[in-house]
Coordinates of C-alpha atoms and ligand atoms in Angstrom, one line a residue:
X1467 CA 118.4 -71.6 -11.7
X1468 CA 119.6 -68.1 -10.9
X1469 CA 119.2 -66.7 -7.4
X1470 CA 117.7 -63.4 -6.4
X1471 CA 118.1 -61.6 -3.0
X1472 CA 117.0 -58.1 -2.2
X1473 CA 115.9 -55.9 0.7
X1474 CA 115.1 -52.4 1.8
X1475 CA 115.3 -50.8 5.3
X1476 CA 117.5 -51.3 8.3
X1477 CA 119.7 -54.3 7.7
X1478 CA 123.3 -55.5 7.4
X1479 CA 122.9 -55.7 3.6
X1480 CA 126.4 -56.9 2.9
X1481 CA 125.9 -59.9 5.2
X1482 CA 122.3 -60.5 4.1
X1483 CA 123.0 -60.3 0.3
X1484 CA 126.3 -62.2 0.2
X1485 CA 125.1 -64.8 2.8
X1486 CA 121.8 -65.1 1.0
X1487 CA 123.4 -65.7 -2.3
X1488 CA 125.5 -68.4 -0.7
X1489 CA 122.3 -70.0 0.5
X1490 CA 120.9 -70.0 -3.0
X1491 CA 124.0 -71.3 -4.6
X1492 CA 122.5 -74.8 -4.6
X1493 CA 120.4 -73.6 -7.5
X1494 CA 123.5 -73.5 -9.7
X1495 CA 125.3 -70.5 -11.0
X1496 CA 128.4 -69.3 -12.8
X1497 CA 128.6 -65.5 -12.0
X1498 CA 127.4 -63.2 -9.3
X1499 CA 126.7 -59.6 -8.6
X1500 CA 125.0 -57.0 -6.4
X1501 CA 124.0 -53.4 -6.3
X1502 CA 123.2 -51.2 -3.3
X1503 CA 121.9 -47.8 -2.8
X1504 CA 123.6 -45.5 -0.3
X1505 CA 122.8 -41.8 0.0
X1506 CA 120.7 -42.2 -3.1
X1507 CA 123.5 -43.4 -5.2
X1508 CA 123.6 -46.9 -6.8
X1509 CA 126.9 -48.9 -6.4
X1510 CA 127.5 -52.0 -8.6
X1511 CA 129.7 -55.0 -8.3
X1512 CA 129.8 -58.1 -10.5
X1513 CA 132.1 -61.0 -11.3
X1514 CA 132.2 -64.3 -13.1
X1515 CA 132.7 -67.2 -10.8
X1516 CA 131.7 -67.5 -7.2
X1517 CA 129.9 -65.5 -4.5
X1518 CA 133.3 -65.7 -2.6
X1519 CA 134.9 -64.0 -5.6
X1520 CA 132.2 -61.3 -5.4
X1521 CA 132.6 -60.9 -1.7
X1522 CA 136.3 -60.2 -2.2
X1523 CA 135.4 -57.3 -4.5
X1524 CA 132.7 -55.7 -2.3
X1525 CA 133.7 -53.3 0.4
X1526 CA 131.7 -52.9 3.7
X1527 CA 128.6 -50.8 3.0
X1528 CA 127.0 -50.0 6.3
X1529 CA 124.1 -47.6 6.0
X1530 CA 122.9 -48.8 2.6
X1531 CA 119.1 -48.3 2.2
X1532 CA 118.4 -50.8 -0.6
X1533 CA 120.4 -53.8 -2.0
X1534 CA 119.8 -56.5 -4.6
X1535 CA 122.0 -59.5 -5.4
X1536 CA 122.1 -62.3 -8.0
X1537 CA 123.6 -65.6 -8.9
X1538 CA 123.4 -66.2 -12.7
X1539 CA 123.2 -69.4 -14.5
X1540 CA 124.2 -68.4 -18.1
X1541 CA 121.5 -68.8 -20.7
X1542 CA 122.1 -65.8 -23.1
X1543 CA 125.8 -65.0 -23.3
X1544 CA 128.8 -66.4 -21.5
X1545 CA 129.3 -66.2 -17.7
X1546 CA 131.3 -62.9 -17.8
X1547 CA 131.3 -59.8 -15.7
X1548 CA 129.4 -57.9 -18.4
X1549 CA 126.7 -60.5 -18.6
X1550 CA 126.4 -60.9 -14.8
X1551 CA 123.5 -59.2 -13.0
X1552 CA 122.5 -56.6 -12.0
X1553 CA 122.0 -55.4 -15.5
X1554 CA 121.4 -51.7 -16.0
X1555 CA 119.7 -49.5 -18.6
X1556 CA 121.4 -47.3 -21.1
X1557 CA 120.7 -44.1 -19.1
X1558 CA 121.6 -45.9 -15.9
X1559 CA 118.2 -45.2 -14.4
X1560 CA 117.2 -48.8 -13.9
X1561 CA 119.2 -51.6 -12.3
X1562 CA 117.8 -55.1 -12.0
X1563 CA 118.3 -58.8 -11.3
X1564 CA 116.3 -61.3 -13.3
X1565 CA 115.5 -65.0 -13.2
X1566 CA 113.8 -66.5 -16.2
X1567 CA 114.0 -66.1 -20.0
X1568 CA 112.5 -63.3 -22.1
X1569 CA 111.4 -65.1 -25.3
X1570 CA 110.8 -62.0 -27.4
X1571 CA 114.1 -60.2 -26.4
X1572 CA 115.4 -60.1 -29.9
X1573 CA 112.2 -58.3 -31.2
X1574 CA 112.4 -55.9 -28.2
X1575 CA 116.0 -55.3 -28.9
X1576 CA 115.2 -54.3 -32.5
X1577 CA 112.5 -51.9 -31.3
X1578 CA 114.9 -50.4 -28.8
X1579 CA 117.7 -50.0 -31.3
X1580 CA 115.3 -48.1 -33.5
X1581 CA 114.8 -45.8 -30.4
X1582 CA 118.6 -45.2 -30.2
X1583 CA 119.4 -47.8 -27.5
X1584 CA 122.6 -49.9 -27.8
X1585 CA 123.6 -52.9 -25.7
X1586 CA 126.6 -53.8 -23.6
X1587 CA 125.8 -57.4 -22.8
X1588 CA 124.4 -60.5 -24.7
X1589 CA 121.7 -61.0 -22.0
X1590 CA 117.9 -60.8 -22.4
X1591 CA 117.9 -59.1 -19.0
X1592 CA 119.6 -55.9 -20.3
X1593 CA 116.6 -55.6 -22.6
X1594 CA 114.2 -55.6 -19.7
X1595 CA 116.2 -52.7 -18.1
X1596 CA 116.0 -50.7 -21.3
X1597 CA 112.3 -51.3 -21.8
X1598 CA 111.7 -50.3 -18.2
X1599 CA 113.7 -47.1 -18.7
X1600 CA 111.9 -46.3 -21.9
X1601 CA 108.5 -46.6 -20.1
X1602 CA 109.8 -44.8 -17.0
X1603 CA 110.8 -41.8 -19.1
X1604 CA 107.6 -41.7 -21.1
X1605 CA 105.4 -41.9 -17.9
X1606 CA 107.0 -39.1 -16.0
X1607 CA 109.2 -41.3 -14.0
X1608 CA 106.3 -43.3 -12.6
X1609 CA 108.0 -46.6 -11.8
X1610 CA 104.8 -48.7 -11.2
X1611 CA 103.3 -47.6 -14.5
X1612 CA 106.6 -48.3 -16.2
X1613 CA 106.6 -51.8 -14.8
X1614 CA 103.0 -52.5 -15.8
X1615 CA 103.8 -51.3 -19.4
X1616 CA 106.9 -53.4 -19.5
X1617 CA 105.0 -56.5 -18.3
X1618 CA 102.7 -56.0 -21.3
X1619 CA 105.7 -55.9 -23.6
X1620 CA 107.5 -59.0 -22.2
X1621 CA 106.9 -62.6 -23.4
X1622 CA 108.5 -65.3 -21.3
X1623 CA 109.3 -65.8 -17.6
X1624 CA 110.7 -63.4 -15.1
X1625 CA 111.2 -62.7 -11.4
X1626 CA 112.9 -59.3 -11.1
X1627 CA 114.1 -57.1 -8.3
X1628 CA 114.4 -53.5 -9.6
X1629 CA 116.1 -50.3 -8.5
X1630 CA 115.1 -47.0 -10.1
X1631 CA 118.0 -44.5 -9.5
X1632 CA 116.8 -41.7 -7.3
X1633 CA 113.6 -43.7 -6.1
X1634 CA 113.3 -44.7 -2.5
X1635 CA 111.6 -48.0 -3.1
X1636 CA 112.6 -51.5 -4.1
X1637 CA 110.5 -52.7 -7.0
X1638 CA 109.6 -56.2 -8.2
X1639 CA 107.6 -58.0 -10.9
X1640 CA 107.0 -61.8 -11.3
X1641 CA 105.7 -64.2 -14.0
X1642 CA 106.7 -67.8 -14.3
X1643 CA 109.7 -67.7 -12.0
X1644 CA 109.4 -67.9 -8.2
X1645 CA 109.7 -64.8 -6.0
X1646 CA 108.9 -64.4 -2.4
X1647 CA 108.6 -61.4 -0.2
X1648 CA 109.7 -61.6 3.5
X1649 CA 108.4 -59.2 6.2
X1650 CA 111.1 -58.3 8.7
X1651 CA 111.2 -56.0 11.7
X1652 CA 112.5 -52.8 10.3
X1653 CA 113.1 -54.1 6.8
X1654 CA 111.3 -55.9 3.9
X1655 CA 113.1 -58.6 1.9
X1656 CA 112.7 -60.5 -1.3
X1657 CA 114.3 -63.7 -2.7
X1658 CA 113.9 -66.6 -5.0
X1659 CA 113.1 -68.8 -2.0
X1660 CA 112.9 -68.3 1.7
X1661 CA 116.4 -69.6 2.5
X1662 CA 118.1 -66.2 2.6
X1663 CA 115.4 -64.8 4.8
X1664 CA 114.6 -67.5 7.3
X1665 CA 116.5 -65.7 10.1
X1666 CA 115.0 -62.3 9.3
X1667 CA 111.5 -62.7 8.0
X1668 CA 108.5 -63.2 10.4
X1669 CA 106.1 -63.9 7.5
X1670 CA 106.1 -64.3 3.8
X1671 CA 104.1 -63.5 0.7
X1672 CA 104.3 -65.9 -2.2
X1673 CA 104.0 -63.8 -5.3
X1674 CA 101.6 -65.0 -8.0
X1675 CA 102.2 -64.6 -11.8
X1676 CA 101.4 -61.1 -12.9
X1677 CA 102.2 -59.6 -9.5
X1678 CA 104.3 -56.5 -9.3
X1679 CA 104.8 -53.7 -6.8
X1680 CA 107.2 -52.1 -4.4
X1681 CA 108.7 -52.5 -1.1
X1682 CA 109.4 -49.7 1.5
X1683 CA 111.0 -50.4 4.9
X1684 CA 107.5 -50.4 6.3
X1685 CA 105.7 -52.7 4.0
X1686 CA 104.6 -54.0 0.6
X1687 CA 102.3 -52.5 -2.1
X1688 CA 101.1 -55.1 -4.5
X1689 CA 99.4 -55.0 -7.9
X1690 CA 98.3 -57.4 -10.5
X1691 CA 97.3 -56.4 -14.0
X1692 CA 97.0 -52.8 -12.9
X1693 CA 94.7 -53.4 -9.9
X1694 CA 95.8 -53.2 -6.2
X1695 CA 95.9 -56.6 -4.5
X1696 CA 95.7 -57.5 -0.8
X1697 CA 98.8 -59.5 0.0
X1698 CA 98.3 -63.0 1.7
X1699 CA 100.9 -63.4 4.5
X1700 CA 101.9 -66.9 5.6
X1701 CA 104.1 -68.1 8.4
X1702 CA 107.7 -69.4 8.4
X1703 CA 108.2 -71.7 5.5
X1704 CA 110.9 -74.1 6.5
X1705 CA 112.9 -75.2 9.4
X1706 CA 116.6 -74.1 9.7
X1707 CA 117.1 -77.9 10.3
X1708 CA 117.0 -78.5 6.5
X1709 CA 119.6 -75.8 5.8
X1710 CA 122.0 -77.0 8.4
X1711 CA 124.7 -79.5 7.6
X1712 CA 124.3 -81.0 11.1
X1713 CA 128.0 -82.0 11.2
X1714 CA 127.9 -83.6 7.8
X1715 CA 130.5 -82.6 5.3
X1716 CA 128.0 -82.3 2.4
X1717 CA 124.3 -82.0 2.0
X1718 CA 124.3 -84.9 -0.4
X1719 CA 125.6 -87.3 2.3
X1720 CA 123.2 -85.8 4.9
X1721 CA 120.3 -86.1 2.5
X1722 CA 121.1 -89.8 1.6
X1723 CA 121.1 -90.6 5.3
X1724 CA 117.8 -88.8 5.9
X1725 CA 116.1 -91.3 3.6
X1726 CA 114.7 -93.6 6.4
X1727 CA 113.4 -90.6 8.3
X1728 CA 111.9 -89.3 5.1
X1729 CA 110.0 -92.5 4.5
X1730 CA 108.6 -92.6 8.0
X1731 CA 107.5 -88.9 7.7
X1732 CA 105.8 -89.8 4.4
X1733 CA 103.9 -92.6 6.0
X1734 CA 102.8 -90.3 9.0
X1735 CA 101.4 -87.8 6.5
X1736 CA 99.5 -90.3 4.3
X1737 CA 98.4 -93.0 6.6
X1738 CA 96.5 -93.1 9.8
X1739 CA 97.5 -96.1 11.9
X1740 CA 94.5 -95.8 14.2
X1741 CA 91.9 -96.1 11.6
X1742 CA 94.1 -98.0 9.1
X1743 CA 93.0 -95.5 6.4
X1744 CA 95.0 -93.6 3.9
X1745 CA 94.7 -89.8 4.0
X1746 CA 94.6 -89.2 0.2
X1747 CA 91.9 -86.9 -1.2
X1748 CA 89.1 -89.4 -2.1
X1749 CA 88.4 -87.5 -5.2
X1750 CA 92.0 -88.0 -6.4
X1751 CA 91.6 -91.8 -5.9
X1752 CA 88.3 -91.7 -7.7
X1753 CA 89.7 -89.8 -10.7
X1754 CA 92.7 -92.3 -10.9
X1755 CA 90.3 -95.2 -10.7
X1756 CA 88.1 -93.9 -13.4
X1757 CA 91.0 -93.1 -15.8
X1758 CA 91.7 -95.5 -18.6
X1759 CA 95.4 -94.7 -18.6
X1760 CA 97.8 -93.1 -16.1
X1761 CA 100.4 -91.1 -17.8
X1762 CA 103.6 -90.1 -15.9
X1763 CA 105.6 -87.1 -17.0
X1764 CA 108.9 -85.9 -15.4
X1765 CA 112.5 -85.0 -16.1
X1766 CA 115.9 -86.5 -14.9
X1767 CA 115.7 -88.3 -11.6
X1768 CA 112.0 -87.7 -11.2
X1769 CA 111.5 -89.4 -14.6
X1770 CA 113.4 -92.5 -13.4
X1771 CA 111.2 -92.5 -10.2
X1772 CA 108.2 -92.3 -12.5
X1773 CA 109.2 -95.7 -14.0
X1774 CA 108.3 -97.3 -10.7
X1775 CA 105.0 -95.5 -10.7
X1776 CA 104.3 -97.0 -14.0
X1777 CA 105.2 -100.4 -12.7
X1778 CA 102.9 -99.9 -9.6
X1779 CA 100.0 -98.9 -11.8
X1780 CA 100.5 -102.1 -13.8
X1781 CA 100.4 -104.1 -10.6
X1782 CA 97.1 -102.3 -10.0
X1783 CA 95.9 -103.4 -13.4
X1784 CA 95.9 -100.0 -15.0
X1785 CA 97.3 -99.1 -18.4
X1786 CA 100.2 -96.8 -17.7
X1787 CA 103.0 -95.0 -19.6
X1788 CA 105.9 -92.7 -18.7
X1789 CA 107.4 -90.0 -20.9
X1790 CA 110.2 -87.5 -20.6
X1791 CA 108.5 -84.2 -20.2
X1792 CA 110.6 -82.3 -22.7
X1793 CA 109.8 -84.9 -25.3
X1794 CA 106.1 -85.1 -24.5
X1795 CA 105.6 -81.4 -24.6
X1796 CA 106.4 -81.5 -28.3
X1797 CA 104.4 -84.7 -29.0
X1798 CA 101.6 -84.6 -26.5
X1799 CA 99.7 -87.6 -28.0
X1800 CA 97.4 -89.7 -25.9
X1801 CA 95.1 -92.3 -27.6
X1802 CA 93.2 -92.8 -24.3
X1803 CA 89.7 -91.4 -23.9
X1804 CA 90.2 -90.7 -20.2
X1805 CA 93.8 -90.1 -19.3
X1806 CA 95.0 -89.1 -15.9
X1807 CA 98.4 -87.4 -15.7
X1808 CA 100.9 -87.7 -12.9
X1809 CA 103.6 -84.9 -12.9
X1810 CA 106.6 -85.7 -10.7
X1811 CA 109.0 -83.0 -9.7
X1812 CA 111.1 -82.3 -6.7
X1813 CA 111.2 -78.6 -7.2
X1814 CA 107.7 -78.2 -8.8
X1815 CA 109.3 -75.5 -11.0
X1816 CA 110.8 -77.5 -13.9
X1817 CA 110.0 -75.6 -17.1
X1818 CA 109.6 -78.6 -19.4
X1819 CA 107.0 -80.1 -17.0
X1820 CA 105.2 -76.8 -16.6
X1821 CA 104.9 -76.7 -20.4
X1822 CA 103.3 -80.2 -20.3
X1823 CA 100.9 -79.2 -17.5
X1824 CA 99.7 -76.2 -19.6
X1825 CA 98.8 -78.5 -22.4
X1826 CA 97.0 -80.9 -20.1
X1827 CA 95.1 -78.0 -18.3
X1828 CA 94.2 -76.5 -21.6
X1829 CA 92.6 -79.8 -22.5
X1830 CA 90.8 -79.9 -19.2
X1831 CA 92.4 -83.2 -18.2
X1832 CA 92.9 -84.1 -14.5
X1833 CA 96.5 -84.1 -13.2
X1834 CA 98.3 -84.8 -10.0
X1835 CA 101.5 -83.0 -9.1
X1836 CA 103.8 -84.9 -6.8
X1837 CA 106.2 -82.3 -5.5
X1838 CA 108.6 -81.6 -2.7
X1839 CA 108.1 -77.8 -2.6
X1840 CA 104.8 -76.6 -1.2
X1841 CA 103.0 -74.0 -3.3
X1842 CA 105.3 -74.5 -6.2
X1843 CA 104.0 -73.6 -9.7
X1844 CA 103.2 -77.2 -10.6
X1845 CA 101.3 -77.9 -7.4
X1846 CA 99.4 -74.6 -7.6
X1847 CA 98.2 -75.3 -11.1
X1848 CA 97.4 -79.0 -10.7
X1849 CA 94.0 -80.5 -10.2
X1850 CA 95.5 -82.5 -7.2
X1851 CA 98.8 -82.1 -5.4
X1852 CA 100.7 -84.4 -3.1
X1853 CA 103.7 -83.3 -1.1
X1854 CA 106.5 -85.9 -0.6
X1855 CA 107.7 -84.2 2.7
X1856 CA 111.3 -84.9 1.9
X1857 CA 112.3 -81.6 3.5
X1858 CA 114.5 -79.1 1.6
X1859 CA 116.9 -80.9 -0.7
X1860 CA 120.0 -78.7 -1.0
X1861 CA 122.4 -80.9 -3.0
X1862 CA 121.9 -80.6 -6.7
X1863 CA 121.9 -84.4 -7.0
X1864 CA 118.4 -85.6 -6.0
X1865 CA 118.5 -88.5 -3.5
X1866 CA 116.0 -88.4 -0.7
X1867 CA 113.4 -86.8 -3.0
X1868 CA 113.7 -89.8 -5.3
X1869 CA 113.1 -92.3 -2.5
X1870 CA 110.1 -90.2 -1.3
X1871 CA 108.5 -89.9 -4.7
X1872 CA 108.6 -93.7 -5.0
X1873 CA 107.4 -94.1 -1.5
X1874 CA 104.5 -91.8 -2.2
X1875 CA 103.5 -93.8 -5.3
X1876 CA 103.7 -97.0 -3.3
X1877 CA 101.3 -95.5 -0.8
X1878 CA 99.0 -94.4 -3.6
X1879 CA 99.0 -98.0 -4.8
X1880 CA 98.0 -99.1 -1.3
X1881 CA 95.2 -96.6 -1.2
X1882 CA 93.9 -97.6 -4.7
X1883 CA 94.0 -101.3 -3.7
X1884 CA 92.7 -100.8 -0.2
X1885 CA 95.8 -102.5 1.2
X1886 CA 97.9 -101.3 4.1
X1887 CA 100.7 -103.6 3.2
X1888 CA 102.7 -100.8 1.4
X1889 CA 103.0 -99.0 4.7
X1890 CA 104.7 -102.0 6.3
X1891 CA 106.8 -102.6 3.2
X1892 CA 108.1 -99.0 3.3
X1893 CA 108.9 -99.3 7.0
X1894 CA 111.0 -102.4 6.2
X1895 CA 112.6 -100.5 3.3
X1896 CA 113.7 -97.8 5.8
X1897 CA 115.3 -100.4 8.0
X1898 CA 117.1 -101.9 5.0
X1899 CA 118.4 -98.4 4.0
X1900 CA 119.7 -98.0 7.5
X1901 CA 121.6 -101.3 6.9
X1902 CA 123.2 -99.8 3.7
X1903 CA 124.1 -96.7 5.6
X1904 CA 125.8 -98.8 8.3
X1905 CA 128.0 -100.4 5.7
X1906 CA 128.7 -97.3 3.5
X1907 CA 132.5 -97.7 4.0
X1908 CA 132.4 -100.9 1.9
X1909 CA 130.9 -98.8 -1.0
X1910 CA 133.6 -96.1 -0.4
X1911 CA 136.3 -98.8 -0.9
X1912 CA 134.7 -99.8 -4.2
X1913 CA 134.5 -96.0 -5.2
X1914 CA 138.2 -95.7 -4.6
X1915 CA 138.8 -98.4 -7.3
X1916 CA 136.9 -96.6 -10.0
X1917 CA 137.9 -93.0 -9.5
X1918 CA 140.2 -93.1 -12.5
X1919 CA 137.6 -94.7 -14.8
X1920 CA 136.6 -92.9 -18.0
X1921 CA 133.4 -94.9 -18.4
X1922 CA 131.2 -97.0 -16.1
X1923 CA 128.2 -99.1 -16.8
X1924 CA 125.2 -100.1 -14.7
X1925 CA 123.3 -103.1 -15.9
X1926 CA 120.0 -104.4 -14.7
X1927 CA 116.8 -106.1 -15.9
X1928 CA 113.2 -105.2 -15.0
X1929 CA 113.1 -102.8 -12.1
X1930 CA 116.9 -103.1 -11.8
X1931 CA 117.1 -101.4 -15.1
X1932 CA 115.1 -98.4 -13.8
X1933 CA 117.5 -98.5 -10.8
X1934 CA 120.5 -98.7 -13.1
X1935 CA 119.3 -95.5 -15.0
X1936 CA 119.3 -93.6 -11.8
X1937 CA 122.7 -95.0 -10.6
X1938 CA 124.2 -93.9 -13.9
X1939 CA 122.8 -90.4 -13.7
X1940 CA 124.0 -89.9 -10.2
X1941 CA 127.5 -91.0 -11.1
X1942 CA 127.8 -88.9 -14.2
X1943 CA 126.4 -85.7 -12.7
X1944 CA 128.6 -85.5 -9.6
X1945 CA 131.7 -87.6 -10.5
X1946 CA 131.9 -86.6 -14.2
X1947 CA 132.5 -90.2 -15.2
X1948 CA 130.7 -91.1 -18.3
X1949 CA 128.2 -93.6 -17.0
X1950 CA 125.4 -95.4 -18.9
X1951 CA 122.7 -97.9 -17.9
X1952 CA 121.8 -100.9 -20.0
X1953 CA 119.1 -103.5 -19.8
X1954 CA 121.1 -106.7 -19.4
X1955 CA 119.8 -108.3 -22.6
X1956 CA 120.9 -105.3 -24.6
X1957 CA 124.6 -105.6 -23.7
X1958 CA 125.3 -108.0 -26.6
X1959 CA 123.5 -105.8 -29.1
X1960 CA 126.1 -103.1 -29.1
X1961 CA 127.4 -101.8 -25.8
X1962 CA 129.7 -104.8 -25.2
X1963 CA 132.0 -103.2 -27.9
X1964 CA 132.7 -100.5 -25.3
X1965 CA 134.2 -102.8 -22.7
X1966 CA 137.9 -102.4 -22.3
X1967 CA 140.3 -103.9 -19.7
X1968 CA 139.3 -102.5 -16.3
X1969 CA 136.0 -100.8 -17.5
X1970 CA 133.8 -100.8 -14.3
X1971 CA 130.5 -102.6 -14.8
X1972 CA 127.9 -102.8 -12.0
X1973 CA 125.3 -105.6 -12.2
X1974 CA 122.2 -105.0 -10.1
X1975 CA 120.3 -108.1 -9.0
X1976 CA 116.9 -107.7 -7.2
X1977 CA 114.6 -110.0 -9.2
X1978 CA 114.4 -113.7 -8.9
X1979 CA 113.4 -114.2 -12.6
X1980 CA 116.2 -112.2 -14.0
X1981 CA 119.0 -113.0 -11.5
X1982 CA 120.5 -115.7 -13.6
X1983 CA 120.4 -114.0 -17.0
X1984 CA 121.9 -110.9 -15.4
X1985 CA 124.8 -112.9 -13.8
X1986 CA 125.4 -114.3 -17.3
X1987 CA 125.5 -110.8 -18.8
X1988 CA 128.1 -109.9 -16.2
X1989 CA 130.2 -112.9 -16.9
X1990 CA 130.2 -112.0 -20.6
X1991 CA 131.6 -108.5 -19.9
X1992 CA 134.0 -109.9 -17.3
X1993 CA 135.5 -112.3 -19.8
X1994 CA 136.2 -109.2 -22.1
X1995 CA 138.2 -107.5 -19.3
X1996 CA 135.6 -105.5 -17.4
X1997 CA 136.1 -105.0 -13.7
X1998 CA 132.7 -106.2 -12.5
X1999 CA 130.8 -105.5 -9.3
X2000 CA 127.5 -107.3 -8.5
X2001 CA 125.1 -105.6 -6.0
X2002 CA 122.5 -108.2 -5.1
X2003 CA 119.6 -108.8 -2.7
X2004 CA 120.4 -111.3 0.0
X2005 CA 118.2 -114.2 -1.2
X2006 CA 119.8 -113.9 -4.7
X2007 CA 123.4 -113.3 -3.6
X2008 CA 126.5 -115.3 -4.1
X2009 CA 129.6 -115.2 -1.9
X2010 CA 131.5 -113.1 -4.4
X2011 CA 129.2 -110.2 -4.8
X2012 CA 130.5 -106.8 -4.1
X2013 CA 127.6 -105.6 -2.0
X2014 CA 124.5 -107.4 -0.7
X2015 CA 121.4 -105.6 0.4
X2016 CA 118.8 -106.9 2.8
X2017 CA 115.6 -108.5 1.4
X2018 CA 112.5 -106.4 1.3
X2019 CA 109.4 -106.9 -0.7
X2020 CA 110.4 -107.8 -4.2
X2021 CA 108.8 -104.6 -5.7
X2022 CA 111.1 -102.5 -3.4
X2023 CA 114.4 -104.4 -3.5
X2024 CA 115.8 -102.5 -6.4
X2025 CA 115.6 -99.1 -4.5
X2026 CA 118.4 -100.4 -2.3
X2027 CA 120.6 -100.6 -5.3
X2028 CA 119.9 -96.9 -6.0
X2029 CA 121.0 -96.1 -2.4
X2030 CA 124.2 -98.0 -3.3
X2031 CA 124.5 -96.0 -6.4
X2032 CA 124.0 -92.7 -4.5
X2033 CA 126.8 -93.5 -2.1
X2034 CA 129.1 -94.7 -4.9
X2035 CA 128.7 -91.4 -6.8
X2036 CA 129.2 -89.5 -3.5
X2037 CA 132.4 -91.3 -2.7
X2038 CA 133.9 -91.2 -6.2
X2039 CA 133.2 -87.5 -6.2
X2040 CA 134.8 -87.1 -2.8
X2041 CA 137.8 -89.0 -3.8
X2042 CA 138.2 -86.9 -6.9
X2043 CA 137.9 -83.7 -4.8
X2044 CA 134.9 -82.4 -6.8
X2045 CA 132.2 -80.0 -5.7
X2046 CA 129.7 -82.6 -4.6
X2047 CA 126.7 -80.5 -3.7
X2048 CA 127.1 -78.2 -6.7
X2049 CA 128.4 -80.0 -9.8
X2050 CA 129.5 -78.0 -12.7
X2051 CA 126.9 -76.7 -15.2
X2052 CA 124.0 -78.0 -13.2
X2053 CA 121.2 -76.3 -11.4
X2054 CA 118.9 -77.6 -8.7
X2055 CA 115.8 -76.3 -10.3
X2056 CA 115.7 -76.2 -14.1
X2057 CA 113.4 -73.3 -14.8
X2058 CA 114.4 -72.8 -18.4
X2059 CA 113.4 -75.0 -21.3
Ligands
M6R3165 O1 112.8 -80.6 -9.7 P1 112.7 -81.8 -10.7 O2 112.4 -83.1 -10.0 O3 111.5 -81.5 -11.7 O4 114.0 -81.9 -11.4 C1 114.2 -82.8 -12.5 C2 115.6 -82.9 -12.8 O5 116.2 -81.7 -13.2 C3 116.4 -83.5 -11.7 O6 115.9 -84.7 -11.2 C4 117.9 -83.7 -12.1 O7 118.0 -84.7 -13.0 C5 118.7 -83.9 -10.8 N1 119.9 -83.1 -10.9 C6 119.1 -85.3 -10.7 O8 120.0 -85.5 -9.6

């Protein structure tokens, strides 16, 4: 949520800032802005809407010395020009862009009002600018002192890039929201992640909470809690490969079709075929074995992936539960004596999950973060951390990361049970996904039939119910069709009242024990007018089914129904002409509660 780009030195800043904001737009935003310093003077441009709209307002600005840019996902105040960033202080001495939420902004506003400040915007960010300005003026225009004192005043999360009018440096501060410094040839950069800088930076510094400092064209000066800190430089963070559409029209399509490759990369990282050994940290496996309950916490798609983790732990004979992170954070009850927590998150930055992890860490409980982003907040703060190696996921709708999360949990099950079978099973799953990919046009044809639907339902039993939840989430988030998932047996207990003539209902069949009752459920809705589509596994299929997936191991069969659901959502959105990779109101990484 919110994207920050900035830099100082010799650089084509118009290109870098606008291009960089475009690269960050996967995070979700509804307004954009930038400021640059030329000949010591700050120039400011902002607009509601897109980076393209901003670009049309911004003239060429060769020779600029410093620039900052921002895409804003509105939290305080509507997505208007006045609320867009950069925000500036009352005396126009401070301009800044901010990602995060200032929790005590109302109290700070009251204090500032008493000092004669008034406000133009509804944002919490404007308050930071004014607090900075106040400390700047009371500290003889010492910007670093002003930042340190402001940090003490602020409660909440922030990553900020800051310009002080008349000062030759670019300043920053960070707590709770990601910010990265990039080291270039004749310039220094900063951004919310490395994407805007991959072509320019030779190395990076991942800022830690409490870090603040300044950039000059020659380098970085870093402090934490008032003390100078030696920066830790690391090499290139990602490959251009991930941020290249490689001929695909959308990242979502590319990412679905990377799923077989992602599974085999996952296996390569966690299993050594020579020795037949898994490569998990032995102390992680020991801690999981010793736990009396495994508790999964996650949000959205990651939560639906965790339902499989729960099932796998039950195969293993372990008591397990799965909770939505934003619920558990307010009711963190565990009756177990020795719980072990598994936190699943593609981004590793989801605020609700970070709140859970704080509770867990404060209690001194062990936890494993399963993330896609190396060095993300969750992974840094976890007792154990496992990467899912899905590669950068750009589309807001999670696809390959979901498959990789489940793949990782299947491998963990293999390691816990000393069985290499999950490795072979996942290889077969990859082949079966290739088969779905090869027949995607059949799914496209079904998608065309449901583009006009107001509602759609996905029905499954057992693991197909978990798959149905994910299929419904995919459809609603990118096609804007109201979609719900129901456990087959529940249909008669209420939802059947929603069935009208032509309502699309998808029945998912992967389990031998529930295949027949599920078919009966589908017959019941069909006889009330629903347009029904059965997606079944080959050994459980009938000639009339809408789509049949290859048979893999029973515990993996239902994932193929999710791949079907991913394609269905993609094609419905395509037919409706919607912004597939960046659906309205959504952000890739949900860094606010
Ligand atoms: O980064 P995370 O996995 O923690 O994100 C959790 C959810 O915000 C995320 O899965 C969301 O539901 C996706 N947009 C689903 O496609």
